[in-house]
XYZ file of C-alpha atoms in Angstrom:
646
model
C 129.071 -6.081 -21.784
C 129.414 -5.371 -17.946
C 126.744 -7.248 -15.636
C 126.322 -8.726 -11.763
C 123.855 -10.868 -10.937
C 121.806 -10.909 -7.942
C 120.102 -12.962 -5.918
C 121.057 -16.940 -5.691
C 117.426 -19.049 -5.989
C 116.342 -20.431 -9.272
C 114.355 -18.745 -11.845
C 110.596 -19.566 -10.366
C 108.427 -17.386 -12.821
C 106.183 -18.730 -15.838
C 104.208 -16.470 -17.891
C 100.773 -17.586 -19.586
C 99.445 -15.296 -22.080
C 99.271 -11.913 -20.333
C 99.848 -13.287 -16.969
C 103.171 -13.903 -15.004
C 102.786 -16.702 -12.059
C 105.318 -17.347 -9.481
C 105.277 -21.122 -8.771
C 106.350 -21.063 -5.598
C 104.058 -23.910 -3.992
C 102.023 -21.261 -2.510
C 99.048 -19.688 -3.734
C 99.283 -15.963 -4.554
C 97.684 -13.720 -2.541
C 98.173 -10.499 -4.306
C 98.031 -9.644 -8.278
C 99.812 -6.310 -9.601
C 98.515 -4.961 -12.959
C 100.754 -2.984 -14.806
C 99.301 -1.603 -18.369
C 98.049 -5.032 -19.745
C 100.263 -7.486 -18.021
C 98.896 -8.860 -14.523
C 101.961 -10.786 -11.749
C 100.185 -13.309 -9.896
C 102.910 -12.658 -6.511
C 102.448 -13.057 -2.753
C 102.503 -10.141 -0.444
C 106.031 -10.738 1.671
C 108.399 -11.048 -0.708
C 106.772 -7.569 -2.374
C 106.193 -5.303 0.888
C 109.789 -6.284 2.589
C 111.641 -4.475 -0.096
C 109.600 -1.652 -1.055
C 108.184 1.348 0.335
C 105.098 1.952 -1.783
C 104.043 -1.741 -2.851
C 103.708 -1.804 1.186
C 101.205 1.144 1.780
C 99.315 -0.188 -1.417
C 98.984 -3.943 -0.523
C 97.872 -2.771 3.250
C 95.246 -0.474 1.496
C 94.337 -3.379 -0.794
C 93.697 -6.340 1.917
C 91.368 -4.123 3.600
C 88.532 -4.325 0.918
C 89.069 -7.342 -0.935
C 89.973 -11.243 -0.093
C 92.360 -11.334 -3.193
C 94.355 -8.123 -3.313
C 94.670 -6.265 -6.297
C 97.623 -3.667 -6.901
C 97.195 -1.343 -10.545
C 100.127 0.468 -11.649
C 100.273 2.662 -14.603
C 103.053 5.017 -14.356
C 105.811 2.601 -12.861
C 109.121 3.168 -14.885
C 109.896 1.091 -17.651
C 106.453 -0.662 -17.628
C 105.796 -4.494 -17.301
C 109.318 -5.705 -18.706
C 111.138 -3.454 -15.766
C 108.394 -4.607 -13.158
C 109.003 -8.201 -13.987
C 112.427 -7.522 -13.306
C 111.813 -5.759 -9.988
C 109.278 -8.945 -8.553
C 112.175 -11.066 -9.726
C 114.770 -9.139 -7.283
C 112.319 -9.318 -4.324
C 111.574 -12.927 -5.032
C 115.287 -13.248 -5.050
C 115.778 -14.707 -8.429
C 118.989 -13.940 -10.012
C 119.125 -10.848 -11.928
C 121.943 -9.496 -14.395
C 122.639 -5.744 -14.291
C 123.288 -4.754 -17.283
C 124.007 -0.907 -19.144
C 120.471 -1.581 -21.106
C 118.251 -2.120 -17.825
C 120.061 -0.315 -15.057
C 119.036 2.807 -15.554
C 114.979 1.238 -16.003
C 115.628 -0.626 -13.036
C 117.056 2.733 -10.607
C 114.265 4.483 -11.566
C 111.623 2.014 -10.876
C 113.328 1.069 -7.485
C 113.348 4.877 -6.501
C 109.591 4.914 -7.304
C 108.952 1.910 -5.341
C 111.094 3.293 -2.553
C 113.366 0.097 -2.551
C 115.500 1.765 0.172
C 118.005 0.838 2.884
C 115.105 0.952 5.080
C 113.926 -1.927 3.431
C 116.111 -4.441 3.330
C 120.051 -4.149 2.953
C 121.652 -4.375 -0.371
C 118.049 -3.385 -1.786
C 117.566 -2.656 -5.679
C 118.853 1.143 -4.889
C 122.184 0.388 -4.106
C 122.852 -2.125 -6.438
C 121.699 -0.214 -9.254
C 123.173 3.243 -8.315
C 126.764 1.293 -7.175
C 126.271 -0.667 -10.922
C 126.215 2.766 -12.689
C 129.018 4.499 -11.003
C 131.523 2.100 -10.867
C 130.961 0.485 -14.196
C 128.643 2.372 -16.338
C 130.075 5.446 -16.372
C 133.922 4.123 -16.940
C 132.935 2.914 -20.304
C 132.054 4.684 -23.729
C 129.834 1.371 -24.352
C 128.369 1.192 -21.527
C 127.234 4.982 -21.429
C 125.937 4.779 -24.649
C 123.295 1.969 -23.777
C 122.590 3.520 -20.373
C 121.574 6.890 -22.442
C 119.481 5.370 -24.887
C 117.626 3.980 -22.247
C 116.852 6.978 -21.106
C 114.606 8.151 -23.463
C 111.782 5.775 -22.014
C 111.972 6.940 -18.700
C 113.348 10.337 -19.388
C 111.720 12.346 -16.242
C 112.797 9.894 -13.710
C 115.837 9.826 -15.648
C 116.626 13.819 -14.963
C 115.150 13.712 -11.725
C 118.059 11.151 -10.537
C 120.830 12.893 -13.016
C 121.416 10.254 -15.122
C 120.915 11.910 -18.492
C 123.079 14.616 -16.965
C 126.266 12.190 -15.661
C 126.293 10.237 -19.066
C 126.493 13.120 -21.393
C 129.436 14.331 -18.819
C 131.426 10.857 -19.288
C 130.779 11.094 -22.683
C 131.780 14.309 -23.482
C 134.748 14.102 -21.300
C 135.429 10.769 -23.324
C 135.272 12.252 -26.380
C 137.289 15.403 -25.829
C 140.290 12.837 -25.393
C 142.549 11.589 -27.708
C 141.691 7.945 -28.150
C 145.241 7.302 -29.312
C 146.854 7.931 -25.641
C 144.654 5.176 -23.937
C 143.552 2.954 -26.712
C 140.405 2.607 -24.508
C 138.166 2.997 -27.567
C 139.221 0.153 -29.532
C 139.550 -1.821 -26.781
C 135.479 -1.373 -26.475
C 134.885 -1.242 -29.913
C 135.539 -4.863 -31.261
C 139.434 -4.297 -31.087
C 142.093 -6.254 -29.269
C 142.632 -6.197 -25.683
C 145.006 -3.533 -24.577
C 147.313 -2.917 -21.933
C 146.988 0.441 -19.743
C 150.327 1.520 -21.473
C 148.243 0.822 -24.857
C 150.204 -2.385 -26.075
C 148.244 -5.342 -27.738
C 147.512 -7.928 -24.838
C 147.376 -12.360 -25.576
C 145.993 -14.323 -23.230
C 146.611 -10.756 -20.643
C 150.263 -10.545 -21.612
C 151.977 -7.712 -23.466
C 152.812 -8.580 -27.233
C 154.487 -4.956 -27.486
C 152.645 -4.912 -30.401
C 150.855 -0.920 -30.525
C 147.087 -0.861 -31.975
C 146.290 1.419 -34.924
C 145.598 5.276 -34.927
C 142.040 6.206 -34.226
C 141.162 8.977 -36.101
C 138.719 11.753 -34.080
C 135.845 11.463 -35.500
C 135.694 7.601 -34.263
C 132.302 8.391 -32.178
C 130.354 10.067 -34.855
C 128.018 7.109 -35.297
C 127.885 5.817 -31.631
C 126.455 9.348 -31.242
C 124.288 9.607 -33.943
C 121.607 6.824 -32.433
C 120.772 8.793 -29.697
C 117.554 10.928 -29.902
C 117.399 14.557 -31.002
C 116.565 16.212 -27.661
C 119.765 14.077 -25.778
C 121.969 14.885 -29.083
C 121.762 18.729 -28.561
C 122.674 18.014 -25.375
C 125.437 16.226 -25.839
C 127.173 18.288 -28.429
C 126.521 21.413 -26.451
C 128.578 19.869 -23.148
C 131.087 18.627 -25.596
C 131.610 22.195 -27.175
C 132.043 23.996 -23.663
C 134.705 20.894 -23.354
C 136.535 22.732 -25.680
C 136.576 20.154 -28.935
C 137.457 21.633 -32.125
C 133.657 23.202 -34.024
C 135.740 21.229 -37.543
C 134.797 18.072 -35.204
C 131.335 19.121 -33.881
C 130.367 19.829 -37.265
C 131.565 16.749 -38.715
C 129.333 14.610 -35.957
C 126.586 16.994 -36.871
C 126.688 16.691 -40.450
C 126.744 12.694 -39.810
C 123.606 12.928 -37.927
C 121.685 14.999 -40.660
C 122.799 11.944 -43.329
C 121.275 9.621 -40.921
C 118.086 10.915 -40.416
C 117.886 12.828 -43.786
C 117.329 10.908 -46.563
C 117.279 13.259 -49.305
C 120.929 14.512 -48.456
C 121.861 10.623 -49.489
C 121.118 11.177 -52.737
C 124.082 12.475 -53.369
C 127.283 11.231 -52.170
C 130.035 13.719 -50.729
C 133.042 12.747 -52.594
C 135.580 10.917 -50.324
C 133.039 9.524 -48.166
C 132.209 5.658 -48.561
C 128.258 4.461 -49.314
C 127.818 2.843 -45.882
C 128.423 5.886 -43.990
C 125.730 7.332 -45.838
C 122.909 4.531 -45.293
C 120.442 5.380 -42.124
C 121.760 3.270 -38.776
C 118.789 1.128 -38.160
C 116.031 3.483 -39.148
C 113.088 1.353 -40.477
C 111.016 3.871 -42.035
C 112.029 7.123 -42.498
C 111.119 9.900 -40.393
C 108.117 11.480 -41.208
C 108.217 15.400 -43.512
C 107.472 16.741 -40.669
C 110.079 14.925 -38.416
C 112.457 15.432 -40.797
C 111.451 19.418 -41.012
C 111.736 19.273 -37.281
C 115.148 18.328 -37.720
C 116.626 20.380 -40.158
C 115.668 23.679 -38.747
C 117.643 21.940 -35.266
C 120.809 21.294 -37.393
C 121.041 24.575 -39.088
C 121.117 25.899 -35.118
C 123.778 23.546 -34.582
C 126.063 24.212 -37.225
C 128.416 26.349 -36.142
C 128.288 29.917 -38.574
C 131.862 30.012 -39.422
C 133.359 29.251 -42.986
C 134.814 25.988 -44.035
C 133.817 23.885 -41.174
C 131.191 21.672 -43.230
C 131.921 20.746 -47.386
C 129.756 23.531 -49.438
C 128.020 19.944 -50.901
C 126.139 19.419 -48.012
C 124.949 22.752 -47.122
C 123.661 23.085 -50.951
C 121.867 19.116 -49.908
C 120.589 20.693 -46.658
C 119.090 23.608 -48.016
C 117.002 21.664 -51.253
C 116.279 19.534 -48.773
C 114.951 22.551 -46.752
C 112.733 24.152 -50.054
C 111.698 20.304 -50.498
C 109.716 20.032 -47.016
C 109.341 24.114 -47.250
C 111.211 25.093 -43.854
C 111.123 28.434 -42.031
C 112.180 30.908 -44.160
C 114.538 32.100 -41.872
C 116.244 28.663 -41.867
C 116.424 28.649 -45.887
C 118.073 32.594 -45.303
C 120.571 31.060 -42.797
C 121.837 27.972 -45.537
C 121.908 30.699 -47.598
C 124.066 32.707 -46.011
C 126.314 29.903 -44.963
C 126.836 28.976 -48.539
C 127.800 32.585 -49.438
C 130.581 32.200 -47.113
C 132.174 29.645 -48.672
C 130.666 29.906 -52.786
C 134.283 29.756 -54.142
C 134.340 26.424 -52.895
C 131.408 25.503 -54.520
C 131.041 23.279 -57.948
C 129.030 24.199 -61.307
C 126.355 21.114 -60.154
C 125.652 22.427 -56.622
C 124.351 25.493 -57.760
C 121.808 23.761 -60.466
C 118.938 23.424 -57.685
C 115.755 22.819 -59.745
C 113.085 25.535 -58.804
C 110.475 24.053 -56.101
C 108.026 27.258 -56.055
C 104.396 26.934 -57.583
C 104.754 29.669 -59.853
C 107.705 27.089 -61.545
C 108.960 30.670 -63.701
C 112.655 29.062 -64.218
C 113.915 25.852 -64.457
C 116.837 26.496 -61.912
C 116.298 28.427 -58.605
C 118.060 31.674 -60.411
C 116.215 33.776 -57.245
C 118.303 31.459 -54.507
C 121.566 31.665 -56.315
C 121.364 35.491 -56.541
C 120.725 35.623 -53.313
C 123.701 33.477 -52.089
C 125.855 35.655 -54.449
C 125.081 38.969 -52.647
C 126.556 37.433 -49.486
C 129.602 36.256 -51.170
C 129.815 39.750 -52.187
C 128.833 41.738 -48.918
C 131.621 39.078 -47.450
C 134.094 39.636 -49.677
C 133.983 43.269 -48.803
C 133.834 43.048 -45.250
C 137.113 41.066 -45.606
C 138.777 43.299 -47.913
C 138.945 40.964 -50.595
C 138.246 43.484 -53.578
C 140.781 45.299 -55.203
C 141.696 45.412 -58.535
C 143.333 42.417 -60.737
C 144.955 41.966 -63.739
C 146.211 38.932 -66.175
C 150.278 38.667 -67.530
C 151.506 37.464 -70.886
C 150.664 34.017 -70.039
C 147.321 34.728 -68.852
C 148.096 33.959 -65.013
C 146.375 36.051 -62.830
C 148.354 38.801 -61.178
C 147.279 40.429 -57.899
C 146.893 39.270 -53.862
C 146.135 35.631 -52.876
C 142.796 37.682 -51.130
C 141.725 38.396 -55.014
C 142.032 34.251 -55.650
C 137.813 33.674 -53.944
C 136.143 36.389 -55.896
C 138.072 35.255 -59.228
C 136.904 31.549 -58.580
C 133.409 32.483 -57.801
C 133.135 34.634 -61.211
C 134.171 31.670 -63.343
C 131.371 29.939 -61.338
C 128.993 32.102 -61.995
C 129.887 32.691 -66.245
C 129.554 28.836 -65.954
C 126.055 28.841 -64.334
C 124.897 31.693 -66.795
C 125.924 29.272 -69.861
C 124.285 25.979 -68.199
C 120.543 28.086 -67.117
C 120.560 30.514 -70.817
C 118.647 28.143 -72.647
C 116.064 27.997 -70.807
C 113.544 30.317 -72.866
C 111.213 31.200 -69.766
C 114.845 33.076 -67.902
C 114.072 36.633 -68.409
C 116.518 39.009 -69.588
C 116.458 41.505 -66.780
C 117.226 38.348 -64.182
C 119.971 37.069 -66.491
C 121.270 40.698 -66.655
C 121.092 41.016 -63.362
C 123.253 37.799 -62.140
C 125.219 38.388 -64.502
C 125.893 41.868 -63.522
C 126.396 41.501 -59.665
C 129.885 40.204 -60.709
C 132.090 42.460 -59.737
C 134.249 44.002 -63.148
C 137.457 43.490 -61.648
C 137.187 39.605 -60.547
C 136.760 38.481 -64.448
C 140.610 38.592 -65.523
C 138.614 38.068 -69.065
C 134.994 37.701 -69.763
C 135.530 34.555 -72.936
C 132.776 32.656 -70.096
C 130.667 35.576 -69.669
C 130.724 36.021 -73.766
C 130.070 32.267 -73.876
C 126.572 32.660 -71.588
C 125.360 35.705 -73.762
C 125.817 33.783 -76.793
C 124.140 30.605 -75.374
C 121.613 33.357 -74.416
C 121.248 35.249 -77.519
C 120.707 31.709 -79.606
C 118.345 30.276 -77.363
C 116.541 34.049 -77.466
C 116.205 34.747 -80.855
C 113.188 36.847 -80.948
C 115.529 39.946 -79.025
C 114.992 43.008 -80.556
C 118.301 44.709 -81.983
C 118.091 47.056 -78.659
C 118.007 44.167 -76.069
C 120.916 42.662 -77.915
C 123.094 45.605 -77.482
C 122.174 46.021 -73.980
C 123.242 42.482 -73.025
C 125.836 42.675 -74.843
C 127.226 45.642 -72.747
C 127.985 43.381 -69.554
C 131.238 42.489 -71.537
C 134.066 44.208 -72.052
C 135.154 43.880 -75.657
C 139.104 44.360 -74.345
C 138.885 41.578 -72.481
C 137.909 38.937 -74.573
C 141.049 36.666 -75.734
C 141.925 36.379 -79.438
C 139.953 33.240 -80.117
C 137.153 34.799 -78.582
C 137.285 37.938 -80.873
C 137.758 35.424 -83.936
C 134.680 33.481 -82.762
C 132.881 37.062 -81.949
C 133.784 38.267 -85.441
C 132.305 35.940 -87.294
C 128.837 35.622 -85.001
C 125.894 36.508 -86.544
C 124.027 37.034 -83.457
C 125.685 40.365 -82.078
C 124.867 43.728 -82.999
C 126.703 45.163 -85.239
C 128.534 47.567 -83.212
C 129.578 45.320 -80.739
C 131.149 43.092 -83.790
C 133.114 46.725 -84.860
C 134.152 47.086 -81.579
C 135.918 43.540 -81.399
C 137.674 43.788 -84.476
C 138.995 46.628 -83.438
C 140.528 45.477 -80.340
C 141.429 41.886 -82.010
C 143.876 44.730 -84.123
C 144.785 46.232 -81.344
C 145.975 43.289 -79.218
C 148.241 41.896 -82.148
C 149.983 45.361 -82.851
C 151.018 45.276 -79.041
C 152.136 41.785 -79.124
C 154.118 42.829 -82.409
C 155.430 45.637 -80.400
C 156.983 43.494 -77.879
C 158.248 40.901 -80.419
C 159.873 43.165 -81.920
C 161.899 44.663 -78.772
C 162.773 41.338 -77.846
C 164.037 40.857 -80.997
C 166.400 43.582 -81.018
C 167.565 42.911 -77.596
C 168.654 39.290 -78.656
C 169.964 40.672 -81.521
C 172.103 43.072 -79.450
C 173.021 40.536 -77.236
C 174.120 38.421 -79.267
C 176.084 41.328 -81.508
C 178.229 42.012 -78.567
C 178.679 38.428 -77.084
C 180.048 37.234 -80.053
C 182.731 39.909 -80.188
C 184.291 39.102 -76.976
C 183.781 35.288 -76.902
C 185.477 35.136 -80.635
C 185.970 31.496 -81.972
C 183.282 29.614 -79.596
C 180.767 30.295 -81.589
C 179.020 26.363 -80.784
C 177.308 27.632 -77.776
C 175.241 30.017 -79.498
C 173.546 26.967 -81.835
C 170.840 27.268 -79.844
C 170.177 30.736 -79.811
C 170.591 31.339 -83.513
C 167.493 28.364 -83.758
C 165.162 30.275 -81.364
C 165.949 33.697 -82.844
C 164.956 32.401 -86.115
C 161.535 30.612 -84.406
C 160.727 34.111 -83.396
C 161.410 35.654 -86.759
C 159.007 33.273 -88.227
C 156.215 34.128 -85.144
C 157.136 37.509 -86.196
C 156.361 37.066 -89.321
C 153.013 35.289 -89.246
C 151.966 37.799 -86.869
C 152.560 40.609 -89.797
C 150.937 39.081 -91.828
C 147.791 39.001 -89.958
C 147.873 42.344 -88.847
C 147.915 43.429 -92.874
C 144.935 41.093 -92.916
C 143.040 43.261 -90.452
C 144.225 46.555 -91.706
C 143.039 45.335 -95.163
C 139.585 44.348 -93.258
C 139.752 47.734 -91.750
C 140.262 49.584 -95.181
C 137.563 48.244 -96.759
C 134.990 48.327 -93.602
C 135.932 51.917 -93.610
C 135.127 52.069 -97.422
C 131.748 50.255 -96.837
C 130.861 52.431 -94.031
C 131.558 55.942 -95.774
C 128.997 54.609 -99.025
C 126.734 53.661 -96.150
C 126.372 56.829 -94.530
C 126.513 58.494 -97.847
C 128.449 61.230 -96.773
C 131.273 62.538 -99.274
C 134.170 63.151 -96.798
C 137.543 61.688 -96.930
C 138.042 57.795 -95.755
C 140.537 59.618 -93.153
C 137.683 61.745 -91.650
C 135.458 59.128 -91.715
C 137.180 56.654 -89.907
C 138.557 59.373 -87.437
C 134.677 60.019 -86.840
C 134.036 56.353 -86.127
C 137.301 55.877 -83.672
C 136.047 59.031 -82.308
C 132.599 57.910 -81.918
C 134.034 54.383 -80.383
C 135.756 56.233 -78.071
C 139.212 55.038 -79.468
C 142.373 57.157 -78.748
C 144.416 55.903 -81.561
C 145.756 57.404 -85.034
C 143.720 56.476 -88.383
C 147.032 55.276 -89.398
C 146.073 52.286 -87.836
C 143.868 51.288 -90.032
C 146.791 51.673 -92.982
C 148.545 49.008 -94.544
C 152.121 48.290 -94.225
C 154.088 48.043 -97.326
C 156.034 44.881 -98.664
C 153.673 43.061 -95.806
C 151.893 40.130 -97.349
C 147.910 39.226 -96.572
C 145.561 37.286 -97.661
C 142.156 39.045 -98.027
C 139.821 36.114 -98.648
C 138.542 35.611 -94.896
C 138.647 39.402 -94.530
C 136.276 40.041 -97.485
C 133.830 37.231 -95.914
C 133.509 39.215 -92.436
C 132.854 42.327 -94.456
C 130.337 40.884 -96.591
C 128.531 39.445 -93.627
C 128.826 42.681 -91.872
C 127.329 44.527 -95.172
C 124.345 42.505 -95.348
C 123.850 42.434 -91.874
C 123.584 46.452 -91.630
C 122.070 46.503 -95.220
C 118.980 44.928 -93.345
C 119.079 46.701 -90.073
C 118.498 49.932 -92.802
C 115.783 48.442 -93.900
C 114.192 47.745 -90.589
C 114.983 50.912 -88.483
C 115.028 53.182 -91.564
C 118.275 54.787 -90.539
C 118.907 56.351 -93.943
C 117.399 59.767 -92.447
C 119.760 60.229 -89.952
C 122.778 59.579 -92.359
C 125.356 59.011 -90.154
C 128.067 56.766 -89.602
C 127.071 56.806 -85.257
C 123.851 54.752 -85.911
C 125.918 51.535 -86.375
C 128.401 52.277 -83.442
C 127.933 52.501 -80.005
C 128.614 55.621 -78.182
């Protein structure tokens, strides 16, 4: 650390309990109080080097034999005065970044001028500062966290305002061209061409990269009002917002301590831990606080990890912020939701009222400006999955997609809870947009989860949840799994079967053009190669792996079109109508809204099935609608539309 001392006698001052005598030979003649502490000095050494001490001592020997001088709004206080007597005494004194800037402003409200005496307390201070003070990050530093104690005298004199310039013009440079800040930092001497000094001579040796964030927590100990400043001069400097947020979002862990609770992945624990706190701020400090970094946070995606925003903003319903500072997290977070992860958006509800487990109301809320986002970008447009289930469609369509399996996984982890109503589970649920599920097995997941943990639905409520998912989209182990559940409605459980068909007669379709393209292929390669018939070893193997696929596949579409025959059979003696099974399953695909021929519903011949699981599903499905007769008393109406949905 920088310092020049001052003055040449010997140190001549002895304190006693609140009391600070000079032992000079002399007896004093004049005693200056400052807040409890009294200096026992002589008048000479006090009046030649300051204004005001002057003016007051000549006032004070007019009334009383033993002088008496009572300051109470001296810079600094009794530590800095001490100082100050010291200087005039001529005592040596050390200037040093922690008590120069004390000691300017107390010698500028003494008036320790030119006038006064030459090299007075002024000069020396003011000279100090500019020439080594404000040439080092250090030294700045200390000098501005000084100034918090005599802040007024501090921004009448500019010093606040010169040390957030060095610093910001410090910090806007790359550290790496200089190597000044490692040289002040604990690192090895450098040379000005930033080569490794020994003993001041070049090594050649080059220090290691600093990285630009390398001020964050020098920063970060300075006090809130100073901070703002600082970070505003260094944005009108020009330095990157990805940076100013960073040294923002440092600050808030420091002074936060519920955002420590959770560590940002990447990030090591002693970053996290409070620089020399104490205690903790106080809620209302801390309140204070928050509400000042949401304003500094700059409102532009990606600049800050989606973690902490989702840690400031519990932390914000925790000490119960503005509201407008809640809606402003809020709306950051919709910016960036698809980079959000299932456990951010699991905030535990803080309100009285306590309705939900989870804050369903907050993530709702952050959902709609994902969505009003998204469409202010352009970012919605219609998508679609290949044979492989990859999604096809625009990079743009990649956010919306990620943010829909977010939300299916947030519906599956807040359905049990049995005080979620259905309207706000339909609801979430709902503000998906269609066209960003590629398939809806998570959505189908949640409404099970949903239905199970909800088993008191009526029949009506069921079929109305069940309508946020589209039966075509649901993979083939989903339809196998929604086959076989209990827990849907009927005609929800007609509908999937029928599509579960559907999708394996199309695959077939395709197998089966493949098929005779290889075979084709193959037909006419073989004529013109002739004899080489080794190199088509492989082929013949993987035409015969696909005539086996084939095969299996067959054999499970008979299996459905067997289920299908006898569901139709079941349903015709249900509705007790006498018309032909070819009527009556034309009325059901009509009433289902299918465009396909009843001969779908046919069985191939010389195809082999095995009816065992089919004849389960359709037992099940009997007995199922066997008691929703008996409950709804549809045997009046008679017909075959009460158990399908229109």
């Amino acid at each position: 650390m920088a310092c020049v001392k001052l003055g040449s006698k010997a140190d001549a001052f002895q304190r006693q309990g609140q009391a600070w005598f000079c032992t000079t030979g002399l007896p004093s003649d004049i005693v200056v109080e400052v807040g409890e502490m009294s200096f026992h000095l002589h008048k000479f050494p006090l009046l030649s080097r300051s204004g005001v001490l002057e003016r007051l001592i000549a006032k004070a020997s007019e009334s009383e034999e033993e002088s008496a001088v009572k300051f109470h709004d001296i810079p600094g206080g009794a530590k800095t005065f001490e100082l100050v007597a010291k200087f005039c005494y001529g005592v040596k004194l050390e200037l040093t970044a922690s008590n120069v800037v004390c000691l300017w402003c107390a010698a500028e409200h003494l008036e320790m001028t030119e006038e006064y005496g030459e090299g007075n307390l002024i000069s020396q201070a003011e000279t100090f500062f500019n020439q080594v003070v404000l040439r080092s990050w250090k030294d700045s530093m200390r000098a501005l966290q000084t100034c918090d104690d005599v802040l007024d005298k501090a921004e009448e004199l500019h010093i606040v305002k010169r040390c957030i310039e060095s610093l910001a013009a410090k910090a806007s440079t790359d550290p790496n061209l200089f190597g000044w800040p490692v040289l002040e930092r604990g690192g090895p001497l450098q040379s000005p061409g930033g080569s490794v000094l020994w003993n001041g001579i070049s090594t050649g040796a080059r220090p290691k990269n600093t990285s630009l964030d390398w001020w964050y927590e020098d920063v970060a100990n300075l006090s809130l009002p100073i901070y703002k400043r600082l970070i505003a001069v260094m944005e009108s400097r020009g330095i990157r917002l990805e940076i100013i947020a960073g040294s923002v979002a440092f600050y808030a862990k420091m002074y936060l301590p519920g955002l420590n609770r959770r560590k940002v992945s990447g990030e090591s624990g002693t970053r996290l831990a409070p620089v020399a706190l104490g205690s903790p701020p106080s809620e209302e400090d801390q309140k204070i606080l928050l509400e000042e970094i949401d304003k500094l946070l700059p409102m532009q995606k990606g600049l800050v990890q989606t973690k902490f925003l989702f840690g400031l903003l519990r932390t914000a319903m925790i000490l119960r912020v503005n509201p407008s500072c809640i809606s402003s997290l809020e709306k950051r977070i919709g910016m960036q939701l698809d980079q959000a992860a299932l456990e951010d958006l699991l905030m535990p509800n803080f309100s009285y009222s306590m309705e939900t487990l989870y804050n369903v109301d907050c993530v709702q809320r952050i959902l709609d400006h994902f969505l009003a986002m998204d469409q202010v970008t352009g970012g919605a447009s219609p998508c679609s999955i290949d044979d492989d289930g990859q999604l096809i469609g625009s990079p743009s369509l990649t956010p919306i997609t990620m943010v829909a399996k977010l939300i299916d996984g947030y519906l599956a982890e807040v359905a049990p809870d049995v005080n979620l109503k259905l309207p706000k589970f339909q609801a979430l649920a709902a503000a998906v947009p269609e066209y960003a599920r590629p398939l809806d097995d998570g959505l189908y997941r949640a409404i099970d989860i949903y239905l199970k943990s909800h088993p008191w639905l009526v029949e009506s409520d069921r079929e109305q949840l069940c309508r946020l998912m589209d039966c075509q989209k649901l993979s083939l182990e989903a339809c196998t799994h929604a086959a076989q559940n209990e827990r849907l409605p009927i005609r929800i459980i007609v509908q999937v079967l029928f599509f579960e068909q559907l999708q394996l007669r199309t695959s077939i379709a395709g197998c089966f053009l493949v098929s005779d393209n290889l075979d084709g292929s193959r037909n006419l390669r073989s004529g013109l190669v002739g004899s080489n018939e080794g190199g088509w070893a492989s082929a013949v193997k993987e035409n015969q792996v696909l005539k086996v696929g084939m095969d299996n596949m067959r054999m499970r579409v008979s299996e459905l079109e067997k289920e299908c025959s006898n569901m139709r059979q079941e349903i015709e003696k249900l509705g007790g109508k006498a018309k032909g099974s070819t009527s009556a399953w034309g009325a059901v695909s009509k009433k289902l809204g299918f465009k396909v021929k009843s001969q779908m519903c046919s069985a191939q011949e010389g195809s082999v099935s095995k009816q065992n699981n089919g004849n389960n599903k359709v037992e099940k499905l009997k007995d199922r609608h066997v008691k929703h007769n008996r409950s709804s008393s549809i045997s009046d109406k008679g017909s075959v539309s009460s158990i399908v949905p229109s």
